[in-house]
mmCIF file of C-alpha atoms in Angstrom:
data_model
loop_
_atom_site.group_PDB
_atom_site.id
_atom_site.type_symbol
_atom_site.label_atom_id
_atom_site.label_comp_id
_atom_site.label_asym_id
_atom_site.label_seq_id
_atom_site.Cartn_x
_atom_site.Cartn_y
_atom_site.Cartn_z
ATOM 1 C CA MET A 1 0.000 0.013 0.012
ATOM 2 C CA LYS A 2 1.176 3.540 -0.718
ATOM 3 C CA VAL A 3 2.179 5.888 2.099
ATOM 4 C CA THR A 4 -0.560 8.308 1.036
ATOM 5 C CA GLU A 5 -3.127 5.510 1.254
ATOM 6 C CA HIS A 6 -1.901 4.584 4.744
ATOM 7 C CA ILE A 7 -2.420 8.190 5.819
ATOM 8 C CA GLU A 8 -5.880 8.376 4.287
ATOM 9 C CA ASN A 9 -6.931 5.125 5.879
ATOM 10 C CA ALA A 10 -5.782 6.245 9.319
ATOM 11 C CA ASN A 11 -8.712 8.722 9.460
ATOM 12 C CA GLY A 12 -6.777 11.362 11.338
ATOM 13 C CA LYS A 13 -4.921 9.047 13.702
ATOM 14 C CA THR A 14 -1.175 9.675 13.894
ATOM 15 C CA LEU A 15 0.864 6.755 12.578
ATOM 16 C CA PHE A 16 4.229 5.471 13.824
ATOM 17 C CA SER A 17 7.101 4.739 11.409
ATOM 18 C CA PHE A 18 10.850 4.506 11.591
ATOM 19 C CA GLU A 19 13.977 4.234 9.515
ATOM 20 C CA ILE A 20 16.767 1.635 9.699
ATOM 21 C CA LEU A 21 20.281 1.285 8.410
ATOM 22 C CA PRO A 22 21.463 -1.754 6.503
ATOM 23 C CA PRO A 23 23.995 -3.641 8.679
ATOM 24 C CA LEU A 24 27.663 -3.358 8.042
ATOM 25 C CA LYS A 25 29.015 -5.799 5.526
ATOM 26 C CA GLY A 26 29.688 -9.118 7.215
ATOM 27 C CA GLN A 27 26.625 -8.970 9.534
ATOM 28 C CA ASN A 28 23.478 -10.889 8.878
ATOM 29 C CA ILE A 29 19.784 -10.018 8.542
ATOM 30 C CA GLN A 30 19.064 -11.036 12.171
ATOM 31 C CA SER A 31 20.605 -7.783 13.362
ATOM 32 C CA ILE A 32 17.888 -5.967 11.409
ATOM 33 C CA PHE A 33 15.136 -8.175 12.802
ATOM 34 C CA ASP A 34 16.476 -7.636 16.339
ATOM 35 C CA SER A 35 16.116 -3.849 15.920
ATOM 36 C CA ILE A 36 12.661 -4.084 14.304
ATOM 37 C CA ASP A 37 10.992 -6.657 16.636
ATOM 38 C CA PRO A 38 10.700 -4.395 19.697
ATOM 39 C CA LEU A 39 8.936 -1.703 17.671
ATOM 40 C CA MET A 40 6.287 -3.815 16.008
ATOM 41 C CA GLU A 41 3.885 -3.360 18.936
ATOM 42 C CA PHE A 42 3.320 0.197 17.635
ATOM 43 C CA LYS A 43 2.016 -1.194 14.322
ATOM 44 C CA PRO A 44 4.181 0.726 11.861
ATOM 45 C CA PRO A 45 2.486 0.701 8.428
ATOM 46 C CA PHE A 46 5.851 1.175 6.766
ATOM 47 C CA ILE A 47 9.582 1.081 7.504
ATOM 48 C CA ASP A 48 12.256 3.048 5.635
ATOM 49 C CA VAL A 49 15.545 1.420 4.666
ATOM 50 C CA THR A 50 18.410 3.753 3.873
ATOM 51 C CA TYR A 51 20.778 3.277 0.940
ATOM 52 C CA HIS A 52 24.467 3.971 1.433
ATOM 53 C CA ARG A 53 26.542 4.779 -1.641
ATOM 54 C CA GLU A 54 30.035 3.577 -2.207
ATOM 55 C CA GLU A 55 32.981 5.261 -0.558
ATOM 56 C CA TYR A 56 36.427 5.617 -2.043
ATOM 57 C CA THR A 57 39.682 4.640 -0.401
ATOM 58 C CA PHE A 58 43.203 4.910 -1.847
ATOM 59 C CA LYS A 59 45.941 2.308 -1.560
ATOM 60 C CA GLU A 60 49.554 3.143 -2.379
ATOM 61 C CA LEU A 61 51.109 0.773 -4.875
ATOM 62 C CA PRO A 62 54.803 -0.277 -4.854
ATOM 63 C CA SER A 63 55.297 2.188 -7.695
ATOM 64 C CA GLY A 64 54.215 5.052 -5.419
ATOM 65 C CA LEU A 65 50.999 5.631 -7.385
ATOM 66 C CA LEU A 66 47.662 5.598 -5.631
ATOM 67 C CA GLU A 67 45.040 3.014 -6.546
ATOM 68 C CA LYS A 68 41.432 4.043 -6.106
ATOM 69 C CA LYS A 69 39.243 1.403 -4.481
ATOM 70 C CA VAL A 70 35.470 1.466 -4.226
ATOM 71 C CA VAL A 71 34.092 0.253 -0.881
ATOM 72 C CA LYS A 72 30.394 -0.351 -0.061
ATOM 73 C CA LYS A 73 30.118 -0.673 3.702
ATOM 74 C CA ARG A 74 26.376 -1.171 4.038
ATOM 75 C CA PRO A 75 24.959 -3.146 1.061
ATOM 76 C CA GLY A 76 21.644 -4.959 1.054
ATOM 77 C CA THR A 77 18.877 -2.334 0.886
ATOM 78 C CA VAL A 78 16.780 -4.248 -1.671
ATOM 79 C CA GLY A 79 17.191 -7.601 0.107
ATOM 80 C CA ILE A 80 16.319 -6.049 3.454
ATOM 81 C CA CYS A 81 13.166 -4.476 2.000
ATOM 82 C CA SER A 82 12.063 -7.814 0.600
ATOM 83 C CA ALA A 83 12.787 -9.567 3.924
ATOM 84 C CA ILE A 84 10.809 -6.951 5.903
ATOM 85 C CA GLN A 85 7.757 -7.259 3.676
ATOM 86 C CA ASN A 86 7.911 -11.024 3.814
ATOM 87 C CA LYS A 87 8.477 -11.346 7.588
ATOM 88 C CA TYR A 88 6.331 -8.529 8.980
ATOM 89 C CA GLY A 89 3.790 -7.850 6.251
ATOM 90 C CA VAL A 90 4.418 -4.123 6.330
ATOM 91 C CA ASP A 91 5.540 -1.881 3.519
ATOM 92 C CA ALA A 92 9.309 -1.379 3.215
ATOM 93 C CA ILE A 93 10.454 1.832 1.623
ATOM 94 C CA PRO A 94 13.943 1.914 0.052
ATOM 95 C CA HIS A 95 15.874 5.135 -0.391
ATOM 96 C CA ILE A 96 17.143 5.813 -3.902
ATOM 97 C CA LEU A 97 20.035 8.175 -4.468
ATOM 98 C CA CYS A 98 21.304 10.216 -7.385
ATOM 99 C CA GLY A 99 24.877 9.738 -6.179
ATOM 100 C CA GLY A 100 26.473 6.509 -7.289
ATOM 101 C CA PHE A 101 23.822 5.650 -9.883
ATOM 102 C CA THR A 102 23.622 6.195 -13.612
ATOM 103 C CA LYS A 103 20.130 6.621 -14.992
ATOM 104 C CA GLU A 104 20.294 3.067 -16.258
ATOM 105 C CA ASP A 105 21.338 1.806 -12.790
ATOM 106 C CA THR A 106 18.345 3.659 -11.344
ATOM 107 C CA GLU A 107 15.971 2.181 -13.880
ATOM 108 C CA ASN A 108 17.194 -1.354 -13.192
ATOM 109 C CA PHE A 109 16.980 -0.771 -9.441
ATOM 110 C CA LEU A 110 13.360 0.364 -9.821
ATOM 111 C CA ILE A 111 12.515 -2.644 -11.966
ATOM 112 C CA ASP A 112 13.849 -4.928 -9.236
ATOM 113 C CA LEU A 113 11.721 -3.107 -6.617
ATOM 114 C CA ASP A 114 8.636 -3.358 -8.803
ATOM 115 C CA PHE A 115 9.135 -7.109 -9.249
ATOM 116 C CA LEU A 116 9.304 -7.461 -5.441
ATOM 117 C CA GLY A 117 5.984 -5.672 -5.010
ATOM 118 C CA ILE A 118 7.526 -2.596 -3.399
ATOM 119 C CA GLU A 119 5.185 0.387 -3.912
ATOM 120 C CA ASN A 120 7.007 3.271 -2.229
ATOM 121 C CA VAL A 121 10.424 4.869 -2.638
ATOM 122 C CA VAL A 122 12.178 7.911 -1.225
ATOM 123 C CA ALA A 123 14.097 9.876 -3.872
ATOM 124 C CA LEU A 124 17.184 11.668 -2.582
ATOM 125 C CA ARG A 125 20.164 13.401 -4.096
ATOM 126 C CA GLY A 126 22.517 11.938 -1.513
ATOM 127 C CA ASP A 127 25.492 13.521 0.179
ATOM 128 C CA ALA A 128 29.042 13.971 -0.998
ATOM 129 C CA VAL A 129 31.333 11.040 -0.210
ATOM 130 C CA LYS A 130 34.255 11.644 2.153
ATOM 131 C CA SER A 131 36.684 12.212 -0.722
ATOM 132 C CA GLU A 132 34.474 15.035 -2.148
ATOM 133 C CA ILE A 133 34.045 18.560 -0.850
ATOM 134 C CA TYR A 134 30.818 18.994 -2.787
ATOM 135 C CA PHE A 135 28.409 16.448 -4.211
ATOM 136 C CA LYS A 136 29.377 15.214 -7.654
ATOM 137 C CA PRO A 137 26.680 13.472 -9.715
ATOM 138 C CA GLU A 138 27.492 10.227 -11.451
ATOM 139 C CA LYS A 139 28.307 10.577 -15.158
ATOM 140 C CA GLU A 140 25.068 9.913 -17.022
ATOM 141 C CA GLY A 141 23.227 10.038 -13.722
ATOM 142 C CA ASN A 142 20.606 12.317 -12.179
ATOM 143 C CA GLU A 143 22.144 15.482 -10.743
ATOM 144 C CA TYR A 144 19.223 16.537 -8.540
ATOM 145 C CA ALA A 145 16.451 14.794 -6.640
ATOM 146 C CA SER A 146 13.905 16.588 -8.827
ATOM 147 C CA GLU A 147 15.422 14.852 -11.881
ATOM 148 C CA LEU A 148 15.300 11.508 -10.089
ATOM 149 C CA VAL A 149 11.607 12.064 -9.269
ATOM 150 C CA THR A 150 10.997 12.746 -12.961
ATOM 151 C CA GLN A 151 12.672 9.520 -13.952
ATOM 152 C CA ILE A 152 10.581 7.513 -11.488
ATOM 153 C CA VAL A 153 7.406 9.250 -12.703
ATOM 154 C CA ASN A 154 8.334 8.406 -16.287
ATOM 155 C CA LEU A 155 8.634 4.739 -15.353
ATOM 156 C CA ASN A 156 5.222 5.009 -13.714
ATOM 157 C CA LYS A 157 4.010 6.056 -17.180
ATOM 158 C CA GLY A 158 5.776 3.170 -18.860
ATOM 159 C CA ILE A 159 8.485 5.466 -20.300
ATOM 160 C CA TYR A 160 11.848 3.718 -20.198
ATOM 161 C CA LEU A 161 15.287 5.007 -21.192
ATOM 162 C CA ASP A 162 15.268 2.772 -24.285
ATOM 163 C CA ASP A 163 12.834 4.272 -26.760
ATOM 164 C CA ASP A 164 12.810 1.061 -28.799
ATOM 165 C CA LEU A 165 11.056 -1.021 -26.122
ATOM 166 C CA LEU A 166 7.588 -2.103 -27.099
ATOM 167 C CA ASN A 167 4.551 -2.855 -24.907
ATOM 168 C CA THR A 168 6.290 -1.610 -21.773
ATOM 169 C CA SER A 169 4.700 -2.103 -18.362
ATOM 170 C CA ALA A 170 4.177 0.922 -16.133
ATOM 171 C CA THR A 171 5.309 0.878 -12.516
ATOM 172 C CA ASP A 172 3.224 2.493 -9.751
ATOM 173 C CA PHE A 173 5.574 3.976 -7.173
ATOM 174 C CA CYS A 174 4.510 6.462 -4.534
ATOM 175 C CA ILE A 175 7.436 8.880 -4.198
ATOM 176 C CA GLY A 176 8.686 10.544 -1.050
ATOM 177 C CA VAL A 177 11.263 13.317 -0.908
ATOM 178 C CA ALA A 178 13.263 15.060 1.755
ATOM 179 C CA GLY A 179 12.450 18.431 3.344
ATOM 180 C CA TYR A 180 14.592 20.565 5.621
ATOM 181 C CA PRO A 181 12.905 22.694 8.314
ATOM 182 C CA GLU A 182 16.229 24.492 8.851
ATOM 183 C CA LYS A 183 17.172 24.315 5.146
ATOM 184 C CA HIS A 184 19.558 21.990 3.404
ATOM 185 C CA MET A 185 23.169 22.655 4.331
ATOM 186 C CA GLU A 186 24.023 23.741 0.767
ATOM 187 C CA ALA A 187 20.961 25.923 0.210
ATOM 188 C CA PRO A 188 21.527 29.683 0.370
ATOM 189 C CA SER A 189 18.202 30.267 2.147
ATOM 190 C CA LEU A 190 15.122 28.437 3.424
ATOM 191 C CA ASP A 191 12.930 30.181 0.843
ATOM 192 C CA SER A 192 15.162 28.930 -2.017
ATOM 193 C CA ASP A 193 15.133 25.466 -0.483
ATOM 194 C CA ILE A 194 11.368 25.430 -0.449
ATOM 195 C CA TYR A 195 11.328 26.664 -4.047
ATOM 196 C CA PHE A 196 13.239 23.551 -5.130
ATOM 197 C CA LEU A 197 11.172 21.329 -2.826
ATOM 198 C CA LYS A 198 8.068 22.615 -4.609
ATOM 199 C CA GLN A 199 9.691 21.594 -7.913
ATOM 200 C CA LYS A 200 10.075 18.009 -6.636
ATOM 201 C CA ILE A 201 6.387 17.955 -5.763
ATOM 202 C CA LYS A 202 5.464 19.454 -9.142
ATOM 203 C CA ASN A 203 7.522 16.710 -10.808
ATOM 204 C CA GLY A 204 5.483 14.025 -9.109
ATOM 205 C CA ALA A 205 6.495 13.409 -5.468
ATOM 206 C CA SER A 206 3.573 12.567 -3.187
ATOM 207 C CA TYR A 207 4.865 13.247 0.333
ATOM 208 C CA ILE A 208 7.733 14.835 2.243
ATOM 209 C CA VAL A 209 9.820 13.450 5.151
ATOM 210 C CA THR A 210 11.846 16.012 7.028
ATOM 211 C CA GLN A 211 15.367 16.111 8.341
ATOM 212 C CA MET A 212 15.573 15.725 12.118
ATOM 213 C CA PHE A 213 14.778 18.803 14.232
ATOM 214 C CA PHE A 214 14.639 19.469 17.960
ATOM 215 C CA ASP A 215 12.426 22.551 18.047
ATOM 216 C CA ASN A 216 8.826 21.916 16.919
ATOM 217 C CA LYS A 217 8.330 25.607 16.145
ATOM 218 C CA LYS A 218 10.814 25.258 13.285
ATOM 219 C CA PHE A 219 8.800 22.346 11.908
ATOM 220 C CA PHE A 220 5.453 24.221 12.217
ATOM 221 C CA ASP A 221 6.975 27.293 10.571
ATOM 222 C CA PHE A 222 8.395 25.132 7.772
ATOM 223 C CA VAL A 223 4.964 23.512 7.172
ATOM 224 C CA ALA A 224 3.330 26.945 7.112
ATOM 225 C CA LYS A 225 5.857 28.201 4.513
ATOM 226 C CA CYS A 226 5.302 25.105 2.369
ATOM 227 C CA ARG A 227 1.516 25.529 2.518
ATOM 228 C CA LYS A 228 1.835 29.234 1.600
ATOM 229 C CA GLU A 229 3.859 28.165 -1.461
ATOM 230 C CA GLY A 230 1.099 25.801 -2.540
ATOM 231 C CA ILE A 231 2.664 22.544 -1.330
ATOM 232 C CA THR A 232 -0.280 20.454 -0.198
ATOM 233 C CA VAL A 233 1.170 16.911 0.140
ATOM 234 C CA PRO A 234 1.619 15.277 3.581
ATOM 235 C CA ILE A 235 4.702 16.501 5.462
ATOM 236 C CA ILE A 236 6.034 13.835 7.884
ATOM 237 C CA PRO A 237 8.374 15.038 10.668
ATOM 238 C CA GLY A 238 11.609 13.143 11.228
ATOM 239 C CA LEU A 239 12.579 12.780 14.890
ATOM 240 C CA LYS A 240 15.691 11.503 16.650
ATOM 241 C CA PRO A 241 16.337 11.294 20.399
ATOM 242 C CA LEU A 242 19.830 12.349 21.476
ATOM 243 C CA SER A 243 21.757 9.652 23.333
ATOM 244 C CA THR A 244 25.386 10.835 23.821
ATOM 245 C CA LYS A 245 27.131 14.078 24.693
ATOM 246 C CA LYS A 246 29.189 13.847 21.519
ATOM 247 C CA GLN A 247 26.017 14.442 19.520
ATOM 248 C CA LEU A 248 25.937 18.020 20.773
ATOM 249 C CA ASN A 249 28.793 18.719 18.386
ATOM 250 C CA GLN A 250 28.242 15.995 15.767
ATOM 251 C CA ILE A 251 24.651 16.767 14.818
ATOM 252 C CA PRO A 252 25.024 20.508 14.252
ATOM 253 C CA HIS A 253 28.261 19.883 12.334
ATOM 254 C CA ARG A 254 27.112 16.952 10.177
ATOM 255 C CA PHE A 255 23.459 17.922 9.595
ATOM 256 C CA LYS A 256 23.498 21.727 10.143
ATOM 257 C CA VAL A 257 20.679 21.360 12.646
ATOM 258 C CA ASP A 258 20.303 23.720 15.637
ATOM 259 C CA LEU A 259 19.768 22.403 19.144
ATOM 260 C CA PRO A 260 17.650 24.407 21.588
ATOM 261 C CA ASP A 261 19.610 26.018 24.423
ATOM 262 C CA GLU A 262 17.460 24.318 27.046
ATOM 263 C CA LEU A 263 18.238 20.909 25.630
ATOM 264 C CA ILE A 264 21.945 21.681 25.289
ATOM 265 C CA MET A 265 22.275 22.790 28.924
ATOM 266 C CA GLU A 266 20.420 19.766 30.209
ATOM 267 C CA ILE A 267 22.856 17.489 28.399
ATOM 268 C CA VAL A 268 25.918 19.509 29.340
ATOM 269 C CA LYS A 269 24.963 19.116 33.017
ATOM 270 C CA ALA A 270 24.239 15.353 32.653
ATOM 271 C CA LYS A 271 26.639 13.182 34.595
ATOM 272 C CA ASP A 272 26.972 10.417 31.975
ATOM 273 C CA ASN A 273 25.501 9.132 28.726
ATOM 274 C CA ASP A 274 22.844 7.167 30.594
ATOM 275 C CA ALA A 275 21.520 10.434 31.865
ATOM 276 C CA VAL A 276 21.827 11.972 28.374
ATOM 277 C CA ARG A 277 19.872 9.105 26.898
ATOM 278 C CA GLN A 278 17.024 9.688 29.340
ATOM 279 C CA ILE A 279 17.045 13.426 28.566
ATOM 280 C CA GLY A 280 16.909 12.642 24.846
ATOM 281 C CA ILE A 281 13.953 10.286 25.348
ATOM 282 C CA GLU A 282 11.982 12.765 27.437
ATOM 283 C CA TRP A 283 12.626 15.613 24.983
ATOM 284 C CA CYS A 284 11.502 13.461 22.051
ATOM 285 C CA ILE A 285 8.399 12.353 23.969
ATOM 286 C CA ALA A 286 7.444 16.003 24.497
ATOM 287 C CA GLN A 287 8.054 16.794 20.837
ATOM 288 C CA SER A 288 6.020 13.761 19.765
ATOM 289 C CA LYS A 289 3.027 14.519 22.010
ATOM 290 C CA GLU A 290 2.863 18.109 20.717
ATOM 291 C CA LEU A 291 3.009 16.930 17.054
ATOM 292 C CA VAL A 292 0.285 14.343 17.720
ATOM 293 C CA ALA A 293 -1.918 17.023 19.351
ATOM 294 C CA ALA A 294 -1.404 19.141 16.210
ATOM 295 C CA GLY A 295 -2.787 16.351 14.058
ATOM 296 C CA ILE A 296 0.432 15.443 12.250
ATOM 297 C CA PRO A 297 -0.316 12.324 10.164
ATOM 298 C CA VAL A 298 2.872 10.308 10.838
ATOM 299 C CA LEU A 299 5.812 10.552 13.206
ATOM 300 C CA HIS A 300 8.955 9.124 11.642
ATOM 301 C CA TYR A 301 11.839 8.114 13.946
ATOM 302 C CA TYR A 302 15.456 7.827 12.937
ATOM 303 C CA SER A 303 16.474 4.679 14.881
ATOM 304 C CA MET A 304 20.017 4.324 13.509
ATOM 305 C CA GLY A 305 19.737 0.598 14.243
ATOM 306 C CA LYS A 306 18.962 1.054 17.934
ATOM 307 C CA SER A 307 15.372 0.509 19.058
ATOM 308 C CA ASP A 308 15.427 0.727 22.866
ATOM 309 C CA ASN A 309 15.041 4.511 23.080
ATOM 310 C CA ILE A 310 12.471 4.587 20.253
ATOM 311 C CA LYS A 311 10.470 1.931 22.122
ATOM 312 C CA ALA A 312 10.532 4.026 25.279
ATOM 313 C CA ILE A 313 9.185 6.954 23.315
ATOM 314 C CA GLY A 314 6.556 4.868 21.524
ATOM 315 C CA LYS A 315 5.171 3.510 24.800
ATOM 316 C CA GLU A 316 4.446 7.083 25.994
ATOM 317 C CA VAL A 317 3.070 8.403 22.732
ATOM 318 C CA PHE A 318 1.265 5.614 20.840
#
């Protein structure tokens, strides 16, 4: 079932969903099941599975030259989605990136998903790899998420890259895209960011999932700006409970997300990470309850492979 259909069928009730990471190469699928099992009591209608593009490392050869090596640390997105749908009977939503894919790679990826009965995807540009200062699109790939959305929509119309194909079958993907309540790190302003977000919707995306935020006012302001610009699709907030003191520096640096002063000072004064974890849970519970009271259709939690704190939040909210 499509995400938009899940929302419509909920009749105003706020749904619970979450996102997982594929395990590191060498681990098995049980690690995924172990992180999902504790959260199934909250009846998630769908679970997102991230996609991690290849990274580059360099090895020095005896000649002194450097050899570039492609490393994929977290493979398995498609297999995990299939396993989730088979084991739990809920919709699995794979992330699809521009980075690391040619348009042909993307088309083949989508064909595999369609064969597996997967009806939803999240279309993302993706971040720069560690060896890049700025994002570089793949040669013959999509440069922007809006272009990726267009390619998916074309496939939904039965339009493939090869014009010579006859009697093509159309796919039927529901497309989600990312939104940034505090703007994307590379965007010059929030208004310009929303301008391009509107383009993704115009191209055919059906819903928005936001970057994490820790101040609900920023989310509500973002939604109001989107509505003012004519964006009417569901906007799903992304939430993440803090769990370590290091995240006070890591999250603002890596994601360009602000943390409220009150939350910062509570964590600064915490005696250890156990105390930080509890602060993060309580803060996220308060965020969640306010969002539910506001009639937000879905709360989407970034679990990062750990479910204990998400479960503690779910028990208080759902």
